Each structure stands twice: as structure tokens, then as C-alpha cells.
PDB file of C-alpha atoms in Angstrom:
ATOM      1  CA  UNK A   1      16.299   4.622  21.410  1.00 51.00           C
ATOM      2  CA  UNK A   2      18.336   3.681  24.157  1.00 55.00           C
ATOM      3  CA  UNK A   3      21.681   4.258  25.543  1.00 64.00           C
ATOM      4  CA  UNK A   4      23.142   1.813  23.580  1.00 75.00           C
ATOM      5  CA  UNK A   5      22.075   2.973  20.445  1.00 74.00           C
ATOM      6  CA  UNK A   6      19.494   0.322  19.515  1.00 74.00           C
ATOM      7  CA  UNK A   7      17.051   0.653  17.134  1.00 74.00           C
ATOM      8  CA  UNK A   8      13.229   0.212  18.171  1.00 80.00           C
ATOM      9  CA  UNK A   9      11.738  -2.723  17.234  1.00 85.00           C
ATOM     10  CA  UNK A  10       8.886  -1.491  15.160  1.00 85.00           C
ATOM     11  CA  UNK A  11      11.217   0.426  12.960  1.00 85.00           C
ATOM     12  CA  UNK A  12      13.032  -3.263  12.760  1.00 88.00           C
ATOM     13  CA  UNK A  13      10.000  -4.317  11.439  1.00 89.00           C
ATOM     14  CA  UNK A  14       9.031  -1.751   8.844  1.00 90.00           C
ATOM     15  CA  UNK A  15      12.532  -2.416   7.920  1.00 90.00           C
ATOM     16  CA  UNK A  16      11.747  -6.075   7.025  1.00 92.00           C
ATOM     17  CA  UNK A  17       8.991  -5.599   5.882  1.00 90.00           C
ATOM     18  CA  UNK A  18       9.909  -3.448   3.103  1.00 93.00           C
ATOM     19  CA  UNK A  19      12.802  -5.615   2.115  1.00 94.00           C
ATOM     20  CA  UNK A  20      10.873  -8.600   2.020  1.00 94.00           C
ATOM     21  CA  UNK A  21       8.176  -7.055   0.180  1.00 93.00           C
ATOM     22  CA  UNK A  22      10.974  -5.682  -2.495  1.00 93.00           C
ATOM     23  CA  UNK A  23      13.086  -9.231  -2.508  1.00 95.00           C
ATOM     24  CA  UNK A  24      10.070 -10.951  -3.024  1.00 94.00           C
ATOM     25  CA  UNK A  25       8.561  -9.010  -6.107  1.00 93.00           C
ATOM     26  CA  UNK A  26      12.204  -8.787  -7.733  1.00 93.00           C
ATOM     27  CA  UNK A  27      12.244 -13.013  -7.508  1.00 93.00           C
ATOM     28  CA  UNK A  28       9.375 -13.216  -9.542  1.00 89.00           C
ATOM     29  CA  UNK A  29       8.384 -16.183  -8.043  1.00 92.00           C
ATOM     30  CA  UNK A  30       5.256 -17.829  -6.544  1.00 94.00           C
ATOM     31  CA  UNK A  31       5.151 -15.496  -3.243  1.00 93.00           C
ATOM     32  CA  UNK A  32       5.941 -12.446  -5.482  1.00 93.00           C
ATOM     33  CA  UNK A  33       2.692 -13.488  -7.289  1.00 93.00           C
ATOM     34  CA  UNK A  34       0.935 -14.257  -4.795  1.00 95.00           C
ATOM     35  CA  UNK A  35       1.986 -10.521  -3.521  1.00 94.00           C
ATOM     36  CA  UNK A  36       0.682  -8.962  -6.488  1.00 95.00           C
ATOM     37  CA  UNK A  37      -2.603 -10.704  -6.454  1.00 94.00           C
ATOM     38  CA  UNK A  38      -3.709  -9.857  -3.329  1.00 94.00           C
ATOM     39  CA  UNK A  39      -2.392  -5.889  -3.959  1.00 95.00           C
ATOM     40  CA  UNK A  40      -4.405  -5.831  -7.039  1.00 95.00           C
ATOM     41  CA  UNK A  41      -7.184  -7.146  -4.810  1.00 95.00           C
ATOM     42  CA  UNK A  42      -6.712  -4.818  -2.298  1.00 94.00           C
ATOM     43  CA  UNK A  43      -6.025  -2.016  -4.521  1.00 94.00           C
ATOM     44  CA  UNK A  44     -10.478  -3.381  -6.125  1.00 92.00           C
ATOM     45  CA  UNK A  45     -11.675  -3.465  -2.590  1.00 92.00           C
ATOM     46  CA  UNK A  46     -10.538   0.020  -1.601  1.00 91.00           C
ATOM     47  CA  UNK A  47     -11.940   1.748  -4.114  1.00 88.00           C
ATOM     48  CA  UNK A  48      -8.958   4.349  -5.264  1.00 90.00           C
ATOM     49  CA  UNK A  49      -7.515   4.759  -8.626  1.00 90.00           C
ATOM     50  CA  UNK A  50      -4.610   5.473  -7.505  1.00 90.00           C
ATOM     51  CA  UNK A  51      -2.042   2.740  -6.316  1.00 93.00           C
ATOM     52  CA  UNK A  52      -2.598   2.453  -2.464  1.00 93.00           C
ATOM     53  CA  UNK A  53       1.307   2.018  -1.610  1.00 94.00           C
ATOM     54  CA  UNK A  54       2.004   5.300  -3.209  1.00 93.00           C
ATOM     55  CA  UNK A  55      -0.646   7.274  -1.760  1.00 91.00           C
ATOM     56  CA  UNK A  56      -0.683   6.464   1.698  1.00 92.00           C
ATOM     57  CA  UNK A  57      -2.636   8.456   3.012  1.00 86.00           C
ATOM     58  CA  UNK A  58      -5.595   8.241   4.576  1.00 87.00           C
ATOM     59  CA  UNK A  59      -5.741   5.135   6.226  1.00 87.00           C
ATOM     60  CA  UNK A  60      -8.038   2.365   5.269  1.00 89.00           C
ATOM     61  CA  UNK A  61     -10.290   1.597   7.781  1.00 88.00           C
ATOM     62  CA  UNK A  62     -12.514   0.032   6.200  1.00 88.00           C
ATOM     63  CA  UNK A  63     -10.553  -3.199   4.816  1.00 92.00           C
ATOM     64  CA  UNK A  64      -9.134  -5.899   7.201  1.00 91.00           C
ATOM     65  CA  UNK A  65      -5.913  -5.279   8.354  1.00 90.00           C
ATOM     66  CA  UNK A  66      -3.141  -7.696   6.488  1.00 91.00           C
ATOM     67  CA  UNK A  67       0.271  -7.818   6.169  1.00 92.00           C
ATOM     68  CA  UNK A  68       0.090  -5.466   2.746  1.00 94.00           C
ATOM     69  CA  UNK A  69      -2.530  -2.608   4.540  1.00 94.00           C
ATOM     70  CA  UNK A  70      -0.015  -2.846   7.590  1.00 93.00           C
ATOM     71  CA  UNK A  71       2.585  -2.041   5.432  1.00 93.00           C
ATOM     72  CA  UNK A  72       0.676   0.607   4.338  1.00 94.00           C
ATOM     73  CA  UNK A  73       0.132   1.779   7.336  1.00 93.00           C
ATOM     74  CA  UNK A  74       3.979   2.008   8.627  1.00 92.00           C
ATOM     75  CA  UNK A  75       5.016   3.755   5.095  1.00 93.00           C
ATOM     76  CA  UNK A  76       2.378   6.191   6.020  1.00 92.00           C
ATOM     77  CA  UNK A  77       3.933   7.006   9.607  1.00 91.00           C
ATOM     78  CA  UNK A  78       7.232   7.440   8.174  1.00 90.00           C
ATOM     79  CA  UNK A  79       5.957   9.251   4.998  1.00 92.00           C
ATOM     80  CA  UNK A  80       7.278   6.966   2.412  1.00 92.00           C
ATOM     81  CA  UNK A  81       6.128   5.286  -0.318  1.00 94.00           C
ATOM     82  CA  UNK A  82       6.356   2.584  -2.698  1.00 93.00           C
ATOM     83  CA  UNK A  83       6.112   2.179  -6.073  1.00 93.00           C
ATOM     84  CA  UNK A  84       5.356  -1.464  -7.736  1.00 92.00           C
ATOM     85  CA  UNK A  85       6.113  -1.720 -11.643  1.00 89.00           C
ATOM     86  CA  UNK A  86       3.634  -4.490 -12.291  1.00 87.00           C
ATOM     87  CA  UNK A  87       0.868  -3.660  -9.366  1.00 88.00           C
ATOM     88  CA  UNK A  88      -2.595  -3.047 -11.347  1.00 87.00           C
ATOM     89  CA  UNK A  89      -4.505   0.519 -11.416  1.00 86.00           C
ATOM     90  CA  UNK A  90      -7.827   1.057 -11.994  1.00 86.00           C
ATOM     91  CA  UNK A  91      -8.624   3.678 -14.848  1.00 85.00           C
ATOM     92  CA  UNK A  92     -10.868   6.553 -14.978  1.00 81.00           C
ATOM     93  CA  UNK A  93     -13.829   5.351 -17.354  1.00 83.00           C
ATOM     94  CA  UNK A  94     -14.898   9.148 -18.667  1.00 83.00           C
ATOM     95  CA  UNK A  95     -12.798  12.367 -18.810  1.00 85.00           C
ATOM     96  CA  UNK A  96     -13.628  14.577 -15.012  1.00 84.00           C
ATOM     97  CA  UNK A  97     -14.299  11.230 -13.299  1.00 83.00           C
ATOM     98  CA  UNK A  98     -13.307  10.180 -10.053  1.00 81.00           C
ATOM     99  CA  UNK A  99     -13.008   7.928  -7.166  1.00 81.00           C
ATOM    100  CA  UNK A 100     -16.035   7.947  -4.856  1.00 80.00           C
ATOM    101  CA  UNK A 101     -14.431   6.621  -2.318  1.00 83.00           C
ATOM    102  CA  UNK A 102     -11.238   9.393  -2.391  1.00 81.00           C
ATOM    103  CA  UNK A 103     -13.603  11.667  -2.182  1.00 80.00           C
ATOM    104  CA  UNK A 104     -15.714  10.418   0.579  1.00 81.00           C
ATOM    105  CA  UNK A 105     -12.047   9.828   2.006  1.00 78.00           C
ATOM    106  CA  UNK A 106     -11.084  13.619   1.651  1.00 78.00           C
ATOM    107  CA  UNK A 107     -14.001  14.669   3.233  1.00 78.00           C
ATOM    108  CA  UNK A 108     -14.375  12.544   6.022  1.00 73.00           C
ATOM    109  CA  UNK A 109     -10.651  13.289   6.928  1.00 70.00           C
ATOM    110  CA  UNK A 110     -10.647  16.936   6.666  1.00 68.00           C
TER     111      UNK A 110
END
């Protein structure tokens, strides 16, 4: 931040970003589809039950970078999330199950 009190322009970003992302998905329309498909693709590929704009954290590596995993990616650095009503979650099949991938996650990151 400068003298003159502007903001930087990756926070300016992150900024549209989210409010895109939220204007979009509140339409309802093609795009807002279109969102949701490729999060619920996303969400298959990386392997977590648990929806991968509210747990941020680790990073995922290990998919090509979009516009949806660099979102991702900036709501990790300023530790928020987002929740998305209609965004599909994988369930647990058996009770004490888990995500492989979480776990190798966990441990590679600690």
C-alpha cells in the first residue's frame, strides 16, 4: 500500500473474483452452471470429501491451475472460505472411512 492509500492489485483481484464467483452462482444461469460443473469436477479429481472451497488448505498441487483452484488458492492466503449451497460432496461409503488423498495430504504437509 502506498501513500495514497491504494489497494494492491492482487487483493483487487481476489476481490473480483469472489464477487463474480458469488453473482454468478446467485443468477442461476448458464455460467453459474457451468461454475458448478467444473467445481463438482474439481471437487472428483482432487480426491477430498470435503468441499475444496471450504477447506482450503493444503494446496492442490496436483490439479491444473484454473480460475476455481486459483481462487482457492487466494481464499487460502487470506484464510477465508466459501461455502456453495448446491456444490456436490462426495460421501463416505462405510462408517471410519476416509479420504486417501487427505491423508496422504496431511502427511506430506506436516
Amino acid at each position: 500500500m502506498g501513500g495514497l492509500a491504494m489497494p494492491d492489485c492482487y487483493t483487487r483481484q481476489t476481490q473480483h473474483h469472489i464477487k463474480y464467483m458469488i453473482k454468478q452462482l446467485r443468477w442461476d444461469k448458464t455460467i453459474g452452471g457451468d461454475i458448478l460443473t467444473t467445481l463438482d469436477n474439481i471437487q472428483l479429481a482432487s480426491g477430498f470429501t470435503s468441499p475444496i472451497l471450504e477447506k482450503v488448505a493444503p494446496t492442490l498441487d496436483y490439479i491444473d491451475n484454473g480460475w476455481i483452484i486459483d481462487l482457492r488458492d487466494r481464499l487460502n492466503t487470506i484464510g477465508a472460505t466459501m461455502w456453495i449451497e448446491d456444490s456436490w460432496q462426495p460421501k463416505l461409503q462405510r462408517e471410519k472411512d476416509f479420504s486417501l488423498m487427505e491423508r496422504f495430504l496431511r502427511v506430506m504437509y506436516n
